[in-house]
Structure formats: C-alpha cells, structure tokens
Amino acid sequence: MSRFLSRSTGCFSRARYVVLVCWSVVILLSGCSSTPVEPPAALVEFKPELAVKTVWSTRIGSGADEEDLRLFPRLAGDTLYVNDHKGTVVSLQADTGKQNWEIDLNKPLTSGPGYGDGKVVIGSADGQVIALSADDGKALWRAQLSSEILAPPAVGEGVVVAHTVDGKLFALDAADGAQLWIYDRTVPTLTLRGTSAPVILSDIVVDGFASGKIALLVLRDGRVLWEKSIAVPRGRSELERMVDIDASPLVMGSVLYVVSYQGRVAAIDLQSGRVLWSRSMSSYTGLAADERTLYLSDDEDRVWALNRSNGASLWQQEALQRRSLTAPAVYKESVVVGDMEGYLHWMARSDGHFVARFPLGSGVRVAPVVSGERLYAYSNDGKLFCLEAAPRR
C-alpha cells in the first residue's frame, strides 16, 4: 500500500504511519522484534505468447516525478493529451507521436487532462481548473476552486465538473469557468490521497466520494437523483474506518460499477440506484470491463476477473502482490496492468495466466490507454510509449 493518506493537518504515507507505530511498540515492549516488510513479489518465469513492440515513444517533461500522482493521458479521437507535474501540457498525434502543440502553465499540475467541447481541462495543486483550446493549447480561462484537484475533470454538454480533495464537486460553465453549482459532503478525518474522477453521461454526472458513497446528479443544476452507500465505515481506528471511493465509476450500458477501499465492489442500476449485486473487495485504482467480465486490482495487488452479471469470481492472479499495480486495461484478448518497477504485465482474459511482459524503465501509476491495436503507457519519469502486441510466431 503506497497511497498517501490525508488529514486536515497534512499528509503522510500509510507505510510511514505503520513504521512509526511499530517503532513505538519496539520501544515500549522490551524484547519485541519487528517483522520486516515483505519485498515485492519476484517476477515469475513464463513462456511469452505475445510479442510486444514499441511503435514510438517520447518524453513529456518530468512526468509525475516523485509525486504520488496519477496523471492519466487522455485519448480523444486521433489525439493524445498528456501533462507532467510541473506544468507542461502536450498534444500529440496518437498514430505517430508527432507533437501538435506544447504549453507550459508554470504551476504544479496534480490531475491528468479532461477533454470535451473542444477543450482540454486540467486541475492544479492550488485548486485551479485551467481550460485550454484543444486545437492550439491557448489558455481560455481559469477558475479557482476550494482545494487541490487530483482526478481529471469531466467535460460535456457545456459543463466542466471537478472533484476537489476536500470532498466538493464543482460544476463550471465550459464557456468561461463560471460556477454553476457545488455538491458538498463531509469528508472523513482520514482519507486516501486521491479522489474518484467524475463521469458525465449526457445530462447527468456520477462520482464516488471518500465517505464510501456514490451519487448521481443532474448535470445542469446539481440536483441529486440518488445517493448510495457502497461501504460503511467499521472499526475503532481511523485507518480501519477508511472507505474511500478513489476508483472512478465505470458505466457499461445501464449498469454502473464501483469499488471502494476496505469496502465492496458493486453493480448498480444507473437509473434507479438499485444495487444489482455486491461483494467484499478493497481497491482504489480503477475498473475495466469487457462484454462479460469486470476486472480490477485490489489493495493487495491481486488481479481479479469477476462475472459482470453476478460478481462471481472467474479467476484471480496472485503473482504480482506488493508490486503496487495500476488499474487494469483490456487489450484484445488480454488484461494489462503496470507496476511500481516499470513493468507492464499481460494476462489472458480467459484465465489470468501471463502471456507477455514489457519493461518501461520507470514505475507506472496509471492504467494503460487502449485504442484498437495500440496501447499507450505513461511512466512516472515522463516517458510515453505507444505499444503493439501480437501472437509470437
């Protein structure tokens, strides 16, 4: 578990918190010995079934650098929009990697780009939403919100929606950044450092929150259509009671899929908010799906395949534990995840066995982006890869 925890007085890592607690116990209890933290699981040997090749690669500034950020690239048609932490935003041709434009916003950026209505929209460390022209990168407007923005804003139907770390959902006019409405709910004292990204679906918007709730709202006025608790805080300590929804909601047809930390994964009827099925699960990275199967990586870095219709386990891959996995991506007949050491792991959708592995050279925190035959991966040090995989001959 490498995600950071935020408290009203600041931020600290859970690993650091656990070390401090253990060290205190060592001091207080004579003869007590500490248990070493287990290293990441060793890479297993297997016979590759796919050959992975680099189509092109390029560097985007300094990437996420040493910050614990998930700077998702955004693919819109034949264009990729990518930013680094220090303020560089780039538009690239997805087919060739050729640059369309680059701009330096001269401020720390903490979210990846959102896209819609001809605009690229990004969140900053000081709580600004910045809108750029998708055509040339020209700055269009800036709007000051209440706190840091860690997830890509959503753009659609003339509205920009951004989720701040203090638990607020802001809707802004996409034309000028004027505030339309705010959805505000209490944030627990202790939360994971991260937020779910809002998803706009025509005239509604859906998002998850640190309270373990998910909400569906009318896009134009913020009216709540329904709210649902996916996870209920349990336990005595603040750590035990954390139930953040940091993984973005996934909508497939009329069904919404959502997962929380130390809570549940659930399928919900989008219109009514009725829970179709749920089961215990703990995850904060994200979800992926194909026609029949829901995929996720849990907080112990196990990759799961679940039946979309009832949540039943189809398979589980446990050989990547403690490697700080990204959310999965579906690529052809495979499921792909990245890890903290910079490897992409391909697993067969049918049963989860490994079919390929590819080294990026630096750790990765965000799921690959897939478009047809191409897979795009963005490493922490700012290198963007366009890859293709095909059966070995």
XYZ file of C-alpha atoms in Angstrom:
393
model
C 0.000 0.000 0.000
C 1.765 3.121 -1.195
C -1.068 5.611 -1.483
C -0.807 8.664 0.742
C -3.272 9.487 3.466
C -4.553 12.999 4.024
C -5.666 14.536 7.277
C -6.872 18.061 7.941
C -3.399 18.856 9.274
C -1.420 17.443 6.373
C -0.395 14.295 4.544
C 1.593 11.214 5.389
C 2.047 7.776 3.890
C 0.380 4.751 5.387
C 3.646 2.844 5.204
C 5.317 5.617 7.193
C 2.446 5.571 9.699
C 2.756 1.816 10.201
C 6.526 2.087 10.657
C 6.052 4.742 13.346
C 3.516 2.618 15.199
C 5.737 -0.469 15.035
C 8.775 1.504 16.231
C 6.786 2.815 19.196
C 5.846 -0.730 20.135
C 9.504 -1.765 19.903
C 10.474 0.997 22.317
C 7.667 0.254 24.778
C 7.915 -3.521 24.803
C 11.290 -4.978 25.699
C 12.300 -7.979 23.688
C 9.864 -7.122 20.897
C 11.222 -7.730 17.402
C 9.881 -6.064 14.281
C 8.795 -8.044 11.246
C 10.497 -6.868 8.045
C 8.255 -5.513 5.315
C 7.939 -8.085 2.568
C 9.537 -7.075 -0.739
C 7.558 -7.002 -3.992
C 6.805 -10.439 -5.389
C 9.582 -11.685 -7.656
C 8.795 -11.797 -11.356
C 7.682 -15.290 -12.321
C 9.057 -17.077 -15.346
C 6.670 -17.994 -18.147
C 6.684 -18.675 -21.859
C 5.611 -15.464 -23.643
C 2.716 -15.895 -26.037
C 2.710 -12.301 -27.284
C 5.497 -10.225 -28.811
C 5.342 -6.604 -27.643
C 6.954 -3.886 -29.755
C 7.409 -0.146 -29.361
C 5.747 1.801 -32.181
C 7.014 5.130 -30.854
C 7.989 6.772 -27.580
C 8.550 10.320 -26.392
C 9.123 12.247 -23.178
C 6.576 14.554 -21.533
C 8.533 16.864 -19.229
C 9.325 15.178 -15.928
C 6.126 13.119 -15.687
C 4.744 12.708 -12.181
C 8.309 12.987 -10.872
C 8.446 11.790 -7.242
C 4.904 12.938 -6.537
C 2.220 10.367 -5.733
C 0.030 11.440 -8.649
C -1.984 9.612 -11.273
C -1.554 11.734 -14.408
C -3.771 9.858 -16.842
C -3.191 10.545 -20.560
C -6.386 11.420 -22.425
C -7.082 9.983 -25.871
C -9.621 11.904 -27.949
C -10.055 10.563 -31.459
C -6.611 10.539 -33.052
C -5.067 12.909 -30.496
C -3.381 12.295 -27.143
C -3.300 14.968 -24.442
C -0.704 14.476 -21.701
C 0.749 16.627 -18.922
C 3.529 16.406 -16.371
C 3.503 17.559 -12.749
C 5.471 20.773 -13.291
C 3.081 22.415 -15.767
C 3.872 21.070 -19.234
C 0.853 20.095 -21.358
C 1.331 18.423 -24.739
C -0.932 17.440 -27.641
C 0.333 14.541 -29.773
C -0.768 12.656 -32.851
C -1.684 9.243 -31.454
C -0.586 7.408 -34.589
C 2.944 8.822 -34.863
C 3.712 10.603 -31.589
C 4.335 13.832 -33.508
C 3.685 16.907 -31.396
C 0.800 19.226 -32.299
C 1.494 21.771 -29.581
C 3.098 22.221 -26.167
C 2.427 24.781 -23.449
C 3.970 25.468 -20.041
C 1.412 26.596 -17.453
C 4.161 27.445 -14.939
C 2.432 25.818 -11.985
C 2.261 22.336 -10.435
C -0.446 20.198 -12.011
C -1.993 17.378 -9.997
C -4.511 15.817 -12.371
C -4.404 14.429 -15.848
C -6.362 16.237 -18.570
C -10.064 16.038 -19.151
C -11.370 16.613 -22.678
C -14.623 17.745 -24.254
C -16.341 20.569 -26.112
C -13.058 21.380 -27.888
C -11.285 21.995 -24.590
C -8.540 20.368 -22.521
C -9.159 20.909 -18.811
C -6.623 20.230 -16.025
C -6.529 20.610 -12.239
C -3.686 22.171 -10.258
C -2.148 21.798 -6.807
C -3.555 25.162 -5.694
C -7.121 24.278 -6.701
C -7.373 25.907 -10.114
C -9.194 24.426 -13.069
C -7.418 25.512 -16.254
C -9.125 25.290 -19.647
C -7.082 25.220 -22.859
C -8.066 25.159 -26.508
C -7.683 21.593 -27.776
C -6.651 22.994 -31.169
C -3.601 25.030 -30.158
C -3.225 24.934 -26.359
C -4.231 28.563 -25.911
C -5.372 29.332 -22.347
C -9.116 30.069 -22.334
C -9.951 30.563 -18.661
C -9.020 29.658 -15.088
C -11.392 29.025 -12.193
C -10.350 28.929 -8.541
C -11.897 26.103 -6.518
C -11.635 25.224 -2.829
C -8.668 22.807 -2.820
C -6.316 20.560 -4.790
C -7.686 18.579 -7.748
C -6.255 15.065 -8.114
C -8.587 13.497 -10.693
C -9.182 14.595 -14.297
C -12.154 16.964 -14.616
C -15.029 15.790 -16.790
C -16.263 17.906 -19.702
C -19.546 17.559 -21.567
C -22.784 19.294 -22.533
C -21.188 22.689 -21.936
C -20.250 21.853 -18.337
C -16.940 21.106 -16.581
C -17.132 19.022 -13.390
C -14.169 18.816 -10.998
C -13.740 16.899 -7.723
C -11.595 18.587 -5.053
C -9.782 16.782 -2.232
C -11.994 18.441 0.400
C -14.941 16.434 -0.921
C -16.654 19.002 -3.116
C -17.923 18.509 -6.650
C -17.887 21.757 -8.655
C -19.791 22.329 -11.898
C -18.485 25.158 -14.087
C -19.690 26.716 -17.319
C -17.365 25.331 -20.005
C -17.514 28.644 -21.890
C -15.992 30.851 -19.180
C -15.476 28.825 -15.985
C -18.334 30.479 -14.100
C -19.618 28.371 -11.212
C -22.967 26.652 -11.797
C -23.345 24.614 -8.595
C -21.497 22.770 -5.794
C -22.229 19.341 -4.326
C -20.669 19.299 -0.846
C -20.458 16.405 1.599
C -18.463 15.905 4.804
C -15.040 14.319 4.334
C -13.802 11.805 6.944
C -10.876 12.892 9.131
C -8.526 10.427 7.461
C -8.706 9.540 3.759
C -6.591 8.142 0.984
C -4.771 10.789 -1.037
C -6.844 10.670 -4.163
C -10.355 11.149 -5.488
C -12.637 9.474 -7.938
C -12.980 11.199 -11.314
C -16.485 12.381 -12.225
C -18.169 10.811 -15.242
C -20.620 12.787 -17.398
C -23.351 10.801 -19.154
C -25.446 13.103 -21.321
C -27.415 15.221 -18.811
C -26.215 13.517 -15.618
C -22.936 13.169 -13.725
C -21.850 10.371 -11.381
C -18.972 10.280 -8.903
C -17.746 8.488 -5.775
C -16.600 10.032 -2.504
C -14.335 9.407 0.496
C -17.394 8.609 2.634
C -17.966 5.412 0.656
C -20.979 6.917 -1.109
C -21.660 7.323 -4.805
C -24.052 9.936 -6.163
C -25.905 10.604 -9.403
C -26.733 14.258 -10.075
C -28.407 16.360 -12.743
C -25.602 17.995 -14.710
C -27.194 21.422 -15.153
C -28.297 22.165 -11.585
C -26.638 19.577 -9.309
C -29.935 18.113 -8.129
C -29.341 14.714 -6.505
C -31.176 11.882 -8.252
C -29.872 9.232 -5.867
C -27.087 8.517 -3.389
C -25.905 5.066 -2.387
C -23.509 3.853 0.328
C -21.173 1.272 -1.183
C -19.158 0.824 2.001
C -19.931 1.565 5.648
C -17.041 2.588 7.937
C -16.263 -0.100 10.513
C -13.678 -0.495 13.251
C -12.354 1.688 16.047
C -9.374 3.388 14.436
C -9.465 5.977 11.682
C -7.388 3.667 9.488
C -9.907 0.848 9.870
C -12.813 3.165 9.063
C -11.454 4.398 5.730
C -13.833 3.504 2.872
C -12.765 5.906 0.102
C -14.044 5.527 -3.420
C -10.960 6.632 -5.364
C -11.521 4.378 -8.376
C -13.584 6.174 -10.997
C -17.066 4.773 -11.683
C -17.347 2.551 -14.748
C -20.556 2.676 -16.779
C -21.419 -0.183 -19.128
C -24.820 0.319 -20.731
C -27.385 0.807 -17.967
C -25.152 -0.587 -15.212
C -22.719 1.350 -13.028
C -19.771 -0.489 -11.473
C -17.990 0.947 -8.441
C -15.438 -0.247 -5.878
C -14.260 1.204 -2.573
C -11.267 0.830 -0.314
C -11.927 -1.596 2.584
C -15.487 -1.999 1.350
C -17.236 -3.540 -1.604
C -17.422 -3.792 -5.354
C -20.944 -3.348 -6.654
C -23.087 -3.259 -9.769
C -25.825 -0.624 -9.624
C -28.764 0.104 -11.886
C -27.885 3.542 -13.219
C -31.445 4.840 -13.437
C -32.807 3.729 -10.070
C -29.696 3.348 -7.921
C -30.724 -0.205 -7.025
C -27.798 -2.478 -6.141
C -27.843 -5.461 -8.507
C -25.055 -7.287 -6.683
C -22.162 -6.523 -4.363
C -19.316 -8.382 -2.688
C -16.476 -7.607 -0.308
C -13.476 -6.044 -2.006
C -10.839 -3.384 -1.344
C -9.412 -1.350 -4.206
C -8.540 2.253 -5.028
C -7.065 2.070 -8.540
C -9.882 1.524 -11.026
C -12.018 -0.878 -13.010
C -12.074 -2.263 -16.551
C -14.563 -4.488 -18.332
C -15.325 -6.407 -21.484
C -18.633 -7.896 -22.645
C -18.938 -10.382 -19.772
C -16.195 -9.679 -17.253
C -15.227 -6.977 -14.745
C -11.506 -6.636 -13.949
C -9.782 -4.940 -11.011
C -6.562 -4.949 -8.995
C -7.140 -4.941 -5.242
C -5.195 -3.271 -2.433
C -3.044 -6.395 -2.016
C -2.122 -6.274 -5.721
C -4.130 -9.274 -6.778
C -5.827 -9.065 -10.161
C -9.443 -10.258 -10.230
C -11.842 -11.218 -13.000
C -15.494 -11.145 -11.915
C -18.672 -12.125 -13.714
C -20.384 -8.843 -14.616
C -23.859 -10.307 -14.140
C -23.449 -11.559 -10.558
C -19.953 -10.688 -9.250
C -18.790 -14.303 -9.049
C -15.025 -14.875 -9.241
C -13.830 -16.191 -12.592
C -10.109 -16.118 -11.819
C -7.532 -14.423 -9.623
C -3.859 -13.708 -10.356
C -1.805 -13.530 -7.134
C 1.753 -13.496 -8.519
C 2.053 -9.670 -8.542
C 1.448 -8.947 -4.862
C 3.159 -5.912 -3.305
C 4.095 -4.541 -6.736
C 1.735 -1.507 -6.448
C -0.352 -2.306 -9.503
C -2.265 0.128 -11.655
C -5.858 -0.405 -12.614
C -6.235 -2.953 -15.420
C -6.836 -2.212 -19.094
C -8.427 -4.575 -21.598
C -6.282 -5.077 -24.701
C -7.516 -7.553 -27.321
C -7.656 -10.930 -25.525
C -5.521 -9.733 -22.611
C -5.742 -7.708 -19.419
C -2.771 -5.375 -18.804
C -1.532 -3.786 -15.564
C 1.573 -1.745 -14.754
C 3.656 -1.836 -11.583
C 5.969 0.307 -9.458
C 9.110 -1.190 -11.017
C 8.049 -0.205 -14.523
C 6.778 -3.486 -15.934
C 3.603 -3.983 -17.916
C 2.076 -7.416 -17.360
C -0.220 -9.030 -19.933
C -2.631 -11.713 -18.653
C -5.044 -13.818 -20.670
C -8.629 -12.672 -20.251
C -9.715 -16.307 -20.215
C -7.894 -17.467 -17.076
C -5.350 -14.840 -15.977
C -2.149 -16.653 -16.951
C 0.745 -14.441 -18.055
C 1.204 -14.020 -21.801
C 3.683 -11.107 -22.023
C 5.771 -8.649 -20.029
C 7.304 -5.341 -21.122
C 9.763 -3.059 -19.233
C 9.111 0.687 -19.356
C 12.241 1.600 -17.392
C 10.380 3.561 -14.711
C 7.445 2.858 -12.437
C 3.898 3.468 -13.603
C 0.845 4.570 -11.588
C -1.811 4.921 -14.272
C -3.546 2.246 -16.294
C -2.586 1.964 -19.961
C -4.886 3.585 -22.513
C -6.095 1.279 -25.278
C -7.258 2.160 -28.779
C -7.640 -0.689 -31.255
C -4.255 -2.297 -31.890
C -2.412 0.338 -29.854
C -1.689 0.579 -26.133
C -0.337 3.800 -24.595
C 1.599 3.698 -21.308
C 2.855 6.730 -19.345
C 5.649 6.107 -16.838
C 6.371 8.142 -13.722
C 9.527 9.691 -15.220
C 7.573 11.187 -18.132
C 8.143 8.645 -20.885
C 5.105 7.937 -23.055
C 5.071 4.667 -25.001
C 2.913 3.543 -27.897
C 2.984 -0.269 -27.999
C 1.521 -3.094 -30.033
C 1.323 -6.772 -29.121
C 0.719 -9.731 -31.410
C 0.966 -13.537 -31.085
C 4.502 -14.890 -31.318
C 5.259 -16.913 -34.429
